[in-house]
Each structure stands twice: as C-alpha cells, then as structure tokens.
N, CA, C and O atoms as a printed pandas DataFrame, in Angstrom:
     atom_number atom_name residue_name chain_id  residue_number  x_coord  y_coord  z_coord
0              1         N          UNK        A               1   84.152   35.350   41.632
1              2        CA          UNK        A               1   83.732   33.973   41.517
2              3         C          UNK        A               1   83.830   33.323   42.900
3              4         O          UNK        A               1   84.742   33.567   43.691
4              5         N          UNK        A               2   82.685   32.364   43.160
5              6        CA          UNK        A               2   82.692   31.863   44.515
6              7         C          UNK        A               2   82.536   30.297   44.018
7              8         O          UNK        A               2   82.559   29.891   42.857
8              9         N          UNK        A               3   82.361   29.492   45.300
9             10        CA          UNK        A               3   81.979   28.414   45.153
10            11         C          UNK        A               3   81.745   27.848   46.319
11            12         O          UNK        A               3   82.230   28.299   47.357
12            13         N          UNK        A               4   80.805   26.564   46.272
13            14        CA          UNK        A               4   80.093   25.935   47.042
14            15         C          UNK        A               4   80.517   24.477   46.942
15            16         O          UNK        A               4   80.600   23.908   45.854
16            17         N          UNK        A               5   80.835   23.768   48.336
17            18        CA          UNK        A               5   81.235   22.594   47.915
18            19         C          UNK        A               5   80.129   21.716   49.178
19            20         O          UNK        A               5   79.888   21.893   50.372
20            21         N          UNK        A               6   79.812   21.017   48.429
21            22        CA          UNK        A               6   78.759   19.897   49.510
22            23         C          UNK        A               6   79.510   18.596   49.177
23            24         O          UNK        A               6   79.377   18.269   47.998
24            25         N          UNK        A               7   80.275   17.765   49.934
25            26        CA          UNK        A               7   80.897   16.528   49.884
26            27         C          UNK        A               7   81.367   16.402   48.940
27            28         O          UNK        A               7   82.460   16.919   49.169
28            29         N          UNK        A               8   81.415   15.841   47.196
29            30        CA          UNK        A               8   82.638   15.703   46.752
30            31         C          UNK        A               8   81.823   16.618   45.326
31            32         O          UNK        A               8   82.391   16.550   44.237
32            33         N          UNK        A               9   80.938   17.167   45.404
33            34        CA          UNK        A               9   80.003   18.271   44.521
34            35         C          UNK        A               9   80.178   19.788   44.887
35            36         O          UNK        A               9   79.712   20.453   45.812
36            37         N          UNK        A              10   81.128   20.152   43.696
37            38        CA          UNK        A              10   81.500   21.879   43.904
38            39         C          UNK        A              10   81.028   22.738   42.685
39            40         O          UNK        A              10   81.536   22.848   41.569
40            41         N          UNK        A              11   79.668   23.440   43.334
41            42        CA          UNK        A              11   79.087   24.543   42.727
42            43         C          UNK        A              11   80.396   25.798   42.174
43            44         O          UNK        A              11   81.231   26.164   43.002
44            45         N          UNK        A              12   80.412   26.100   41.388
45            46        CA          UNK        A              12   81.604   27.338   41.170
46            47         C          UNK        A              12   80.494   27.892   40.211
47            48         O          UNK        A              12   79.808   27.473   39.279
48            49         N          UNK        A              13   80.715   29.312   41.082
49            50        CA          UNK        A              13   79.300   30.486   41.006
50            51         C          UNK        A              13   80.151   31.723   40.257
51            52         O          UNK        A              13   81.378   31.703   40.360
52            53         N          UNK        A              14   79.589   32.652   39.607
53            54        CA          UNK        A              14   79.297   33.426   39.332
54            55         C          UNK        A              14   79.100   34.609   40.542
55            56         O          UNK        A              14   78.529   34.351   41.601
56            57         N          UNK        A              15   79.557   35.694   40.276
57            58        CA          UNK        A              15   78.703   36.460   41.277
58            59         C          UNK        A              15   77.333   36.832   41.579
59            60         O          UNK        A              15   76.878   37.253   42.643
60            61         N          UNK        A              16   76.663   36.580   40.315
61            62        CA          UNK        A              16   75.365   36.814   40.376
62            63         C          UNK        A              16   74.629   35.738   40.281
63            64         O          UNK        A              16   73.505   35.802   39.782
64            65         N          UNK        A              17   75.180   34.521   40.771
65            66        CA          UNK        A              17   74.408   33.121   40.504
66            67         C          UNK        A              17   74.451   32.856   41.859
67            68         O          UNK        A              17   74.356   31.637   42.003
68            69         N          UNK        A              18   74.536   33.352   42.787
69            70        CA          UNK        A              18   74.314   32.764   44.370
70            71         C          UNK        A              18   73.350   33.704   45.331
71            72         O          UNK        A              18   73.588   34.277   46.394
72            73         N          UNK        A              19   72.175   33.623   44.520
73            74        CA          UNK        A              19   71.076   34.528   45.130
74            75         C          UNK        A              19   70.995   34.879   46.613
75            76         O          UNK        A              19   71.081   36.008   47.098
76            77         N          UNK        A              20   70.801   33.633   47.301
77            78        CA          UNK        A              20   70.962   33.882   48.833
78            79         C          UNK        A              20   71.162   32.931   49.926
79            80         O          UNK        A              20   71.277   31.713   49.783
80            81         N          UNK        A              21   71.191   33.492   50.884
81            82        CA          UNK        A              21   71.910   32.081   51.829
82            83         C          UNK        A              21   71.347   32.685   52.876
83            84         O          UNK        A              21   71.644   33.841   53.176
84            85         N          UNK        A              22   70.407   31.913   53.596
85            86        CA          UNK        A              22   69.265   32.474   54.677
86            87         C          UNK        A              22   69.634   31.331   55.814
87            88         O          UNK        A              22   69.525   30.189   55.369
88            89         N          UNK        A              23   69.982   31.403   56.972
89            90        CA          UNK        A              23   70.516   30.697   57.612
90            91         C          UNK        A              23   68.915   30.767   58.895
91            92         O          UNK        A              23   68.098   31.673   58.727
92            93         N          UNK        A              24   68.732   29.861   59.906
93            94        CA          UNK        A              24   67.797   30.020   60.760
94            95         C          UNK        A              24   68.234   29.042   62.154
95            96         O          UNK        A              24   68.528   27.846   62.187
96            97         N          UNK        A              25   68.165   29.883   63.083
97            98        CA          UNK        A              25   68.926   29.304   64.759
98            99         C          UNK        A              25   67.748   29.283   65.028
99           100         O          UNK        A              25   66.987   30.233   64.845
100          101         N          UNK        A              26   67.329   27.816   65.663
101          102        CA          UNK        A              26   65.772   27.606   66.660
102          103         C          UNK        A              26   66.027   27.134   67.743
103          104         O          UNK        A              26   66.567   26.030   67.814
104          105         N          UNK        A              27   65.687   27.889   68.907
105          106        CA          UNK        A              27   66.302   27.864   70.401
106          107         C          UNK        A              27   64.552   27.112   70.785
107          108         O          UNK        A              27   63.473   27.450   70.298
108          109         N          UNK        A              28   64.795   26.204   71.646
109          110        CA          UNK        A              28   63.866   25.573   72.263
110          111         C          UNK        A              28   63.625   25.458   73.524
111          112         O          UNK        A              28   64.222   24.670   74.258
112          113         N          UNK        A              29   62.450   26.477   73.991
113          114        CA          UNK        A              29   61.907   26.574   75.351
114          115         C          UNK        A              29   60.659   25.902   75.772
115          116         O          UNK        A              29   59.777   25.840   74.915
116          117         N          UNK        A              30   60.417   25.374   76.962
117          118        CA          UNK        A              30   59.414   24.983   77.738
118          119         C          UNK        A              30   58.612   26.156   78.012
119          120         O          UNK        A              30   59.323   27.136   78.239
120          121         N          UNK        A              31   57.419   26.375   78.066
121          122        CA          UNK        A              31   56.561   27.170   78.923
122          123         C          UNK        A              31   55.762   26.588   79.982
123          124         O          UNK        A              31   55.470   25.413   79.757
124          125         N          UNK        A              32   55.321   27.061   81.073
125          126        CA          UNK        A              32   54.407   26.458   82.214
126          127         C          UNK        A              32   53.226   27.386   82.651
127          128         O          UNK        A              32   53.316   27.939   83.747
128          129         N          UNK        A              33   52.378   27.545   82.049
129          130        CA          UNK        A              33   51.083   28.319   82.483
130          131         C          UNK        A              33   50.918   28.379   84.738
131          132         O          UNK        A              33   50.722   27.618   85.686
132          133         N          UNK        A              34   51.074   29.253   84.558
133          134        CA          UNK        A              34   50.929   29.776   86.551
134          135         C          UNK        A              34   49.618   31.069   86.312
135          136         O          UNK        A              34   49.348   32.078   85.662
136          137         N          UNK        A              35   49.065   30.069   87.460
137          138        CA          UNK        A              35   47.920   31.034   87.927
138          139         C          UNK        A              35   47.859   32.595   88.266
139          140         O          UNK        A              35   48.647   32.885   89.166
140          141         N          UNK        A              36   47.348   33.340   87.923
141          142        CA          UNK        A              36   47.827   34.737   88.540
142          143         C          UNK        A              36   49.291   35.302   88.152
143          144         O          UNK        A              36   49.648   36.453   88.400
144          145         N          UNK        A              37   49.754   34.737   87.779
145          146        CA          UNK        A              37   51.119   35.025   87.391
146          147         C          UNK        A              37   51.638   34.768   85.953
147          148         O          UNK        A              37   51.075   33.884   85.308
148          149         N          UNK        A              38   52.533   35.373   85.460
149          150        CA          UNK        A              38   53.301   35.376   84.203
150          151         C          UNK        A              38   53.649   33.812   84.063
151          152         O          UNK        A              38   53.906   33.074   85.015
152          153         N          UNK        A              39   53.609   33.403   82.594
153          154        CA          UNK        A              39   54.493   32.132   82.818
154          155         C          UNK        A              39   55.618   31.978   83.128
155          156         O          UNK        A              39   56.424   32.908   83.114
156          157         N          UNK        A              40   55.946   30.652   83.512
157          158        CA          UNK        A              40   57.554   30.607   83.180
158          159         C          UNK        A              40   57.698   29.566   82.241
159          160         O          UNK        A              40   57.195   28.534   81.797
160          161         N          UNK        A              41   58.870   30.553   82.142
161          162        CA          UNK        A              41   59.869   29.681   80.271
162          163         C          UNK        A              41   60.822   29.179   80.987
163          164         O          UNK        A              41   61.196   29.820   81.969
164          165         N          UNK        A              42   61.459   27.879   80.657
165          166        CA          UNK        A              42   62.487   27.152   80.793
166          167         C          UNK        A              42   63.347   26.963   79.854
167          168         O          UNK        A              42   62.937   27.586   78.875
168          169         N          UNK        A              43   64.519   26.334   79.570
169          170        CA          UNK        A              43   65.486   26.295   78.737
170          171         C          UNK        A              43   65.116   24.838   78.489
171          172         O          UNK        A              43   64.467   24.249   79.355
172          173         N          UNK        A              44   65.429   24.301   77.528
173          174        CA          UNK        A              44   64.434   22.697   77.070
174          175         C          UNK        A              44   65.261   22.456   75.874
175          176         O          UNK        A              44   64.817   22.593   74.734
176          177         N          UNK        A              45   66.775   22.004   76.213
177          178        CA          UNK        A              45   67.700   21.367   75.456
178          179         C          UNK        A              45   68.364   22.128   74.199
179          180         O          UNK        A              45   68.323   23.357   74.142
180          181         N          UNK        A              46   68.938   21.400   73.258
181          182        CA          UNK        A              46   69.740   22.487   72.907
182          183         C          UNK        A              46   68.992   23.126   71.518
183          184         O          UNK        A              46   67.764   23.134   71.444
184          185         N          UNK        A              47   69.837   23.656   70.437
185          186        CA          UNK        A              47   69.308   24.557   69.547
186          187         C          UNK        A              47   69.282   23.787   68.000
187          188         O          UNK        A              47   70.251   23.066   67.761
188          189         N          UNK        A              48   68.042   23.929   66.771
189          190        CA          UNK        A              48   68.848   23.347   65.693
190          191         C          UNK        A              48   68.993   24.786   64.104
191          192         O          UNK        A              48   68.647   25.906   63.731
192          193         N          UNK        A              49   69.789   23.532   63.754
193          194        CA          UNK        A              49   70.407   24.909   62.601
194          195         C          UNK        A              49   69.847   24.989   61.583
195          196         O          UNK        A              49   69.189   23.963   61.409
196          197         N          UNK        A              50   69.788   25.393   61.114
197          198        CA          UNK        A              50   69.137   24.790   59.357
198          199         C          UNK        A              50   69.683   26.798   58.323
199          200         O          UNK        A              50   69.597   27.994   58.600
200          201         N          UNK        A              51   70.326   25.702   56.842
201          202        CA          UNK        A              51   70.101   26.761   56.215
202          203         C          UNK        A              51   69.694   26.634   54.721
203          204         O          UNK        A              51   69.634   25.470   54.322
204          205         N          UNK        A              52   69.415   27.561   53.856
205          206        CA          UNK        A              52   68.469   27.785   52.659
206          207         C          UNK        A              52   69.515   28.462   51.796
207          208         O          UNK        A              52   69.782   29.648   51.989
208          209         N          UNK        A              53   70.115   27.759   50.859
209          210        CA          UNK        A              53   70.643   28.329   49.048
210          211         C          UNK        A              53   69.281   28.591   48.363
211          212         O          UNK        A              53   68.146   28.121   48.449
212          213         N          UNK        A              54   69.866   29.497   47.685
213          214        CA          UNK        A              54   68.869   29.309   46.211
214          215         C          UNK        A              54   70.105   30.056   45.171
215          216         O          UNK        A              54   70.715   31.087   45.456
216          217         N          UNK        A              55   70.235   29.444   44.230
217          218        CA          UNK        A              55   71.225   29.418   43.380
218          219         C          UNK        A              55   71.025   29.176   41.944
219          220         O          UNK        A              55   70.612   28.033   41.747
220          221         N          UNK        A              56   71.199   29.959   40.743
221          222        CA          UNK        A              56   70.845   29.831   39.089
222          223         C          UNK        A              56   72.357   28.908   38.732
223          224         O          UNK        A              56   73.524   29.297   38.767
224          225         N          UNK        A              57   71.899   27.828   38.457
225          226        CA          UNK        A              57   72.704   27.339   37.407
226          227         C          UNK        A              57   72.378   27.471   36.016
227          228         O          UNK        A              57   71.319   27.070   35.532
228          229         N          UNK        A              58   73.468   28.143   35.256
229          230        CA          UNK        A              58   73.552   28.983   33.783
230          231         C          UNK        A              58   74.234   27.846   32.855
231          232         O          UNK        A              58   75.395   27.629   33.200
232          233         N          UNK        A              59   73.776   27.041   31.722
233          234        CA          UNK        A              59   74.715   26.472   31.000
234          235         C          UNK        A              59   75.563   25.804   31.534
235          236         O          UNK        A              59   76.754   25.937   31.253
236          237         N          UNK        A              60   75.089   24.893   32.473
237          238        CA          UNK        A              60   75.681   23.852   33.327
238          239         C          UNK        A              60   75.664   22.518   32.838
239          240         O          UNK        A              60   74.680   22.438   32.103
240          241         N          UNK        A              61   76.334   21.303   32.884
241          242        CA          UNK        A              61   76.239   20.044   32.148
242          243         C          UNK        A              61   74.886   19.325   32.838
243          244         O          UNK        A              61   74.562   19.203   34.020
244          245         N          UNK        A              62   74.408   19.014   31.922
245          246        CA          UNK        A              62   72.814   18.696   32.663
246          247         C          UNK        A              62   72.900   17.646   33.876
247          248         O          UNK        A              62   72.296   17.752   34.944
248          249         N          UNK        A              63   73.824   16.547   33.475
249          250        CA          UNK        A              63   73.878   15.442   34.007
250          251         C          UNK        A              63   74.421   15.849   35.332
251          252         O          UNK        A              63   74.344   15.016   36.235
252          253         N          UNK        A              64   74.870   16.817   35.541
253          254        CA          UNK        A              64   76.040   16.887   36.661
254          255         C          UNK        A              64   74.942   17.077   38.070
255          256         O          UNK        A              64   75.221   16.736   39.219
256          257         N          UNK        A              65   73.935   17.571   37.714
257          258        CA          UNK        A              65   72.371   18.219   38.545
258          259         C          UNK        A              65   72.182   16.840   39.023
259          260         O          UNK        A              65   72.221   16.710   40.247
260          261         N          UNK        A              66   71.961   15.660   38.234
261          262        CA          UNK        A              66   71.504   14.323   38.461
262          263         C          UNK        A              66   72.211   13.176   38.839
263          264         O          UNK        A              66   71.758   12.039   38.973
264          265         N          UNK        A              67   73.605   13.650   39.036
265          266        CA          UNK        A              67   74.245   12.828   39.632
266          267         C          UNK        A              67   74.326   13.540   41.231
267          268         O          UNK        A              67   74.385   12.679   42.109
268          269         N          UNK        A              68   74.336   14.859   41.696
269          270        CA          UNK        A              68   73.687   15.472   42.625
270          271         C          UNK        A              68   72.686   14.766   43.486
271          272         O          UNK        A              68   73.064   14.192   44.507
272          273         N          UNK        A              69   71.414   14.780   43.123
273          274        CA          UNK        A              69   70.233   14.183   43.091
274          275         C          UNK        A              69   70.025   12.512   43.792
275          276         O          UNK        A              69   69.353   12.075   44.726
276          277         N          UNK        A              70   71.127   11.797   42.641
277          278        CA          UNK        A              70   71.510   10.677   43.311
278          279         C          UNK        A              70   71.997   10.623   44.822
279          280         O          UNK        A              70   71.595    9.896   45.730
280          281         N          UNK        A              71   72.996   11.620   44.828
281          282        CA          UNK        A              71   74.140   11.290   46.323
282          283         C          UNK        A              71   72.943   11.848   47.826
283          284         O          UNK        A              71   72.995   11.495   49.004
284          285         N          UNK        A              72   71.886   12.886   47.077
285          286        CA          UNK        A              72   70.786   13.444   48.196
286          287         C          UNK        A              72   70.388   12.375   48.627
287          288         O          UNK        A              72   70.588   11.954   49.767
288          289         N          UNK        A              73   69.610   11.674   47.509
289          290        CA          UNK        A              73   68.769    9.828   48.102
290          291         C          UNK        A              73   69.532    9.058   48.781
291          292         O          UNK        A              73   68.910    8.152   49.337
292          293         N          UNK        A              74   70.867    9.065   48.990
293          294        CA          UNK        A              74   71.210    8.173   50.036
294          295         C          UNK        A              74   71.163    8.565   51.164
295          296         O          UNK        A              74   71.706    7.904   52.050
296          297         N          UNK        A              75   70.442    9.854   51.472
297          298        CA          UNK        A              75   70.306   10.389   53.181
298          299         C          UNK        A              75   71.853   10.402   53.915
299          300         O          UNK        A              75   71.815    9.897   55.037
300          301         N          UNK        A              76   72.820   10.745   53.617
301          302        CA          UNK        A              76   74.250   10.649   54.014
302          303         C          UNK        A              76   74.941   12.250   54.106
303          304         O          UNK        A              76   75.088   13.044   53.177
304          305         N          UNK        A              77   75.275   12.409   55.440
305          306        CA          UNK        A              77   75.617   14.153   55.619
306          307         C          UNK        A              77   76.909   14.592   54.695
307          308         O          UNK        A              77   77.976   13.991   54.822
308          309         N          UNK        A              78   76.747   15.698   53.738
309          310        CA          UNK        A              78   77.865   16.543   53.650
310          311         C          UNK        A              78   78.674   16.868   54.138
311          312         O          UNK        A              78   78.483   16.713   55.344
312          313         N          UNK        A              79   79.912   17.424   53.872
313          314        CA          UNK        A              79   80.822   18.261   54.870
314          315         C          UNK        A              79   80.366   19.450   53.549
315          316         O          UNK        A              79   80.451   19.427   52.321
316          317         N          UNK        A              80   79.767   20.610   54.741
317          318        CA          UNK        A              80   79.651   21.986   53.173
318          319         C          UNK        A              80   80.653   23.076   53.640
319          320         O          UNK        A              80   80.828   23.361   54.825
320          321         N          UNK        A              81   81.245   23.613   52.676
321          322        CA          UNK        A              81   82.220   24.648   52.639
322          323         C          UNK        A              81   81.982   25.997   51.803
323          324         O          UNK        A              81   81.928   25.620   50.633
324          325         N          UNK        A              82   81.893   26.742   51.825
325          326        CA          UNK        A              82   81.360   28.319   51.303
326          327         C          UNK        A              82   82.763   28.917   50.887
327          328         O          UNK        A              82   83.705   28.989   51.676
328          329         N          UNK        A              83   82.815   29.369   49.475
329          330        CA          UNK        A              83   84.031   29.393   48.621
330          331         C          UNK        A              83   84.826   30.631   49.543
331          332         O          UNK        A              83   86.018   30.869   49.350
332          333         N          UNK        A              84   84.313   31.102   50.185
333          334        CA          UNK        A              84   85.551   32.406   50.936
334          335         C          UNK        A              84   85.271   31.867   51.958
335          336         O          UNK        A              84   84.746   32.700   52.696
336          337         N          UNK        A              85   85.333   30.915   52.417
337          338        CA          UNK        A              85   86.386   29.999   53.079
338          339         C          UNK        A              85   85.572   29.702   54.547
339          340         O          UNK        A              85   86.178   29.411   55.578
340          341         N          UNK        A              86   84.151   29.823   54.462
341          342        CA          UNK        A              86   83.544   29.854   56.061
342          343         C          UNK        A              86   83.567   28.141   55.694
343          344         O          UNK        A              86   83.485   27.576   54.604
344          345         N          UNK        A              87   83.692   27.670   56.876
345          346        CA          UNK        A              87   83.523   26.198   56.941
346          347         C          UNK        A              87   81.856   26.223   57.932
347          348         O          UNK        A              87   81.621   26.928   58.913
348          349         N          UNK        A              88   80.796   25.085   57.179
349          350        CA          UNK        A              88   79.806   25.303   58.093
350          351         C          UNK        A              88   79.688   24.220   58.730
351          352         O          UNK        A              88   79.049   24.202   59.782
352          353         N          UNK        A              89   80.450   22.770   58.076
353          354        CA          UNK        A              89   80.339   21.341   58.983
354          355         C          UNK        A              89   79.066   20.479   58.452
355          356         O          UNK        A              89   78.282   20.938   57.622
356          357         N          UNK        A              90   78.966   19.418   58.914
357          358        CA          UNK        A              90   78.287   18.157   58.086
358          359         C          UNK        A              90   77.086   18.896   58.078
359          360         O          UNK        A              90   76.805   19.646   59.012
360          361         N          UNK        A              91   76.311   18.736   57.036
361          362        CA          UNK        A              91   74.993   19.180   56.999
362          363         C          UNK        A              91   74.076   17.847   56.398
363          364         O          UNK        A              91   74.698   16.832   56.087
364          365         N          UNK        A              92   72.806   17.880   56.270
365          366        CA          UNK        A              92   72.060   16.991   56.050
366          367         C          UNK        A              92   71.061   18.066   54.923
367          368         O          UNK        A              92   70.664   19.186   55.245
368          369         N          UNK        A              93   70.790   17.374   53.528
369          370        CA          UNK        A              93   69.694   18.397   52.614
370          371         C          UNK        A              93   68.530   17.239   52.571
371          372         O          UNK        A              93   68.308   16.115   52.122
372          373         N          UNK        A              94   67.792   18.555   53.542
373          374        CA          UNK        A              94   66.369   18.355   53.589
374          375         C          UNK        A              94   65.211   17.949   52.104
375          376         O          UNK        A              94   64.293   17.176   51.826
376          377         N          UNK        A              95   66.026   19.075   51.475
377          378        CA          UNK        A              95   65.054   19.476   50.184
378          379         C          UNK        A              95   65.815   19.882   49.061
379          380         O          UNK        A              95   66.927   20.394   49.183
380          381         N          UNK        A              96   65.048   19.595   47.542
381          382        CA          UNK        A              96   65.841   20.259   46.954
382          383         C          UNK        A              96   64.646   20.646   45.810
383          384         O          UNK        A              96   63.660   19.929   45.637
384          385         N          UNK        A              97   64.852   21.661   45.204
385          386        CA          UNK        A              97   63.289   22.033   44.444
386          387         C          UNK        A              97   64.156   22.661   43.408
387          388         O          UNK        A              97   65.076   23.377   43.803
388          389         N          UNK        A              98   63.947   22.451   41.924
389          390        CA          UNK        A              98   64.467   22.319   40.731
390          391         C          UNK        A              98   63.665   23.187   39.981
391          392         O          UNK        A              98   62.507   22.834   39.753
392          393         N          UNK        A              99   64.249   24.725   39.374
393          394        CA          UNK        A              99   62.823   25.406   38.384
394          395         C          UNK        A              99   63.671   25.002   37.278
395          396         O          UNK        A              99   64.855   24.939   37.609
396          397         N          UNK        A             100   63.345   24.599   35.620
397          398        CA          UNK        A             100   63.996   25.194   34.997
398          399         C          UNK        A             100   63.027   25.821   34.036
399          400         O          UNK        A             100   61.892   25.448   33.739
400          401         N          UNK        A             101   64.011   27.295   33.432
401          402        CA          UNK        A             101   63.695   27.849   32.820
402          403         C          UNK        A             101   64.646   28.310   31.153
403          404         O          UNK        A             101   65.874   28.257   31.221
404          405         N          UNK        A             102   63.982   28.740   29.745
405          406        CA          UNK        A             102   64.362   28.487   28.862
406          407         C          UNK        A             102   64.832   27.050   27.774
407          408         O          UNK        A             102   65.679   26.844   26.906
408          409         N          UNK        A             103   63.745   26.295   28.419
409          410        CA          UNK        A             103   63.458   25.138   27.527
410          411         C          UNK        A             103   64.317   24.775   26.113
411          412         O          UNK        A             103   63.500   25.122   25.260
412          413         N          UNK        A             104   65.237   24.386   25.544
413          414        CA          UNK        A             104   65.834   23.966   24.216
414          415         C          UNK        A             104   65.100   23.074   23.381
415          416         O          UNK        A             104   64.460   22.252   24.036
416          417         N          UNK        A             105   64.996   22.978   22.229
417          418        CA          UNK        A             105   64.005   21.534   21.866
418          419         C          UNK        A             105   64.751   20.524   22.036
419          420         O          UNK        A             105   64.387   19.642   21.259
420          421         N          UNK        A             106   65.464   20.259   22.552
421          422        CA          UNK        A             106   66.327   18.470   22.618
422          423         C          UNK        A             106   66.278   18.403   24.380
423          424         O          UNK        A             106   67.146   17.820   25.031
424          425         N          UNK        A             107   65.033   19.153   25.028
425          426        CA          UNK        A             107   65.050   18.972   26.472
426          427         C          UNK        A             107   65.804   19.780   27.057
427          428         O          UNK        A             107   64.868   20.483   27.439
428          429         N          UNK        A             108   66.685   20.294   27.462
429          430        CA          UNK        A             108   67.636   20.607   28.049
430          431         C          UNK        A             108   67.482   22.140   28.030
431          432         O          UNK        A             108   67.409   22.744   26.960
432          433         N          UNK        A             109   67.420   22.931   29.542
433          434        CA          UNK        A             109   67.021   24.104   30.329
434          435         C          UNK        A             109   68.751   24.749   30.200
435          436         O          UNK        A             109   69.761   24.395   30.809
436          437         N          UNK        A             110   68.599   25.571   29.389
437          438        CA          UNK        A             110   69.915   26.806   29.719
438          439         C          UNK        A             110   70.002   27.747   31.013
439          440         O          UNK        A             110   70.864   28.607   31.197
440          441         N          UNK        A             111   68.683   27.343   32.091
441          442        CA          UNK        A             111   68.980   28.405   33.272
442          443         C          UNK        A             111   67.879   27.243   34.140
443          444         O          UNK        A             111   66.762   26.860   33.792
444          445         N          UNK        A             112   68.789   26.834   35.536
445          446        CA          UNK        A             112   68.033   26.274   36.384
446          447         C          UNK        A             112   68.167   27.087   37.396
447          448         O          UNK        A             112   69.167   27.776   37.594
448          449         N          UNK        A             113   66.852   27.047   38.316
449          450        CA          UNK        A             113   67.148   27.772   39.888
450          451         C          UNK        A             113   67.333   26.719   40.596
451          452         O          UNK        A             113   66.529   25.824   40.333
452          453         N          UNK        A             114   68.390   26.387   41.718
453          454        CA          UNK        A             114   68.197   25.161   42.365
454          455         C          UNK        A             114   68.321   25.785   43.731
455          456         O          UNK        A             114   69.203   26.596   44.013
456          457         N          UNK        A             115   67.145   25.255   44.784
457          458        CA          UNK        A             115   66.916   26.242   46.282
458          459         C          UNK        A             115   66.935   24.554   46.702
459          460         O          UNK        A             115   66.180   23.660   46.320
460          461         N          UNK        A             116   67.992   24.507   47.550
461          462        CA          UNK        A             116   68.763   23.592   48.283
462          463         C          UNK        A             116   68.251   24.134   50.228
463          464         O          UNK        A             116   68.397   25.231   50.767
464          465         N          UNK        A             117   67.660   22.839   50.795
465          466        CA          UNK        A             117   67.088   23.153   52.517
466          467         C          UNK        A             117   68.356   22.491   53.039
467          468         O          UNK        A             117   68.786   21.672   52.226
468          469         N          UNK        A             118   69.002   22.584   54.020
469          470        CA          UNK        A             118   69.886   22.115   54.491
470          471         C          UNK        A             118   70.087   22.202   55.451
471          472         O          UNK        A             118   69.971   23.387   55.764
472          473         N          UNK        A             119   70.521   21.254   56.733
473          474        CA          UNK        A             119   69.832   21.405   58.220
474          475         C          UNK        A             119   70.958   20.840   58.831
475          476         O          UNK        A             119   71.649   20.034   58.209
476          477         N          UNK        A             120   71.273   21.238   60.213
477          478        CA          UNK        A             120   73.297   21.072   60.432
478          479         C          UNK        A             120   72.857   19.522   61.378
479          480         O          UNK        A             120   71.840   19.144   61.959
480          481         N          UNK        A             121   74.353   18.888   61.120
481          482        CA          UNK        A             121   73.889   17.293   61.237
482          483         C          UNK        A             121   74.968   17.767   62.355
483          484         O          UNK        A             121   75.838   18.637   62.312
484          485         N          UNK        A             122   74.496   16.683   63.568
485          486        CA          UNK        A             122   75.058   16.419   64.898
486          487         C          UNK        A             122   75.331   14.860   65.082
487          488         O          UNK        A             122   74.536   13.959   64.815
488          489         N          UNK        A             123   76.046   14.787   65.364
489          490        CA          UNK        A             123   76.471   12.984   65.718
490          491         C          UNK        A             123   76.257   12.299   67.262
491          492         O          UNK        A             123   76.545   11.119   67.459
C-alpha cells in the first residue's frame, strides 16, 4: 500500500491503483543560425519540471473526488509527497481528466481513472 498526498488530500493506493508517474525535465536553449558553420546553442535560463499520475480510484467516497476539484480551482500550489517517502515540493496541477467507468443506477462510478498534470512551482 502506498500513498499520495497533495496538500491536505491523501490518495492511499493499492498496489495496483497507481498506474504511473511519468516525470519530464525541459532544459531551455537558444540557437543562432551562422553562416557556413554549425549553429551555436546557448544555455537560455533555467529548467521546468512537470509531472503526470494516472491513478484508478476503486470504491472511493464520491464526494471526496469533488471536494479535490474544488481546492484545484483556487490555482494554489501543493506541497506533494509520494507514500515511500520521496518528497517532490510545491507543485501546481495543471490538469485533471476524470474517466469513470462501471456506472451504478443512482449515478455513482465504482472505478474512476484520475490522470492528474502537475508542474513544479518556484517562488
């Protein structure tokens, strides 16, 4: 069992409910087109982070997704923490894209995928 904590919201996973965690470093260079010659690349400030959950919530309290949802709309950074213990630091969620699947008739999805964008916040 793992868990995921984004500010005062803690995912507690399953082993097989934390599909993947795709992280992406974007280093930012200048180029300068030269005649006859190779370009040159410059170094052009610093780097940004960004990373990607995608995660099944199984028989989860519905409401708990939508009070989630709420705290995203106020645009206000996380502190996120990864249940074996990596600390990753304030993050900002870009995105959040909601499948659900297995429909109940009183509304309510017994299996959501929730793929969370999340991009590292600097002050």
């Amino acid at each position: 069992m793992a868990y995921l904590a984004l500010g005062d919201f803690k995912f507690i996973l399953q082993q097989t409910q934390l599909n993947t965690i795709e992280s992406n470093l974007e280093l930012n260079f200048s180029e300068i087109a030269r005649i006859g010659n190779n370009p040159a690349t410059f170094n052009s400030g610093k780097f940004k982070e960004s990373f990607t959950l995608e995660l099944d919530m199984l028989l989860q309290k519905q409401e708990i997704l939508e009070e989630f949802l709420e705290a995203v709309k106020l645009k206000t950074p996380f502190f996120m923490v990864l249940g074996y213990g990596k600390i990753i630091g304030e993050v900002l969620v870009e995105s959040v894209k909601i499948k659900e699947e297995s429909i109940i008739p009183n509304g309510a999805s017994l299996k959501r995928t929730l793929q969370i964008s999340l991009k590292r916040y600097y002050q």
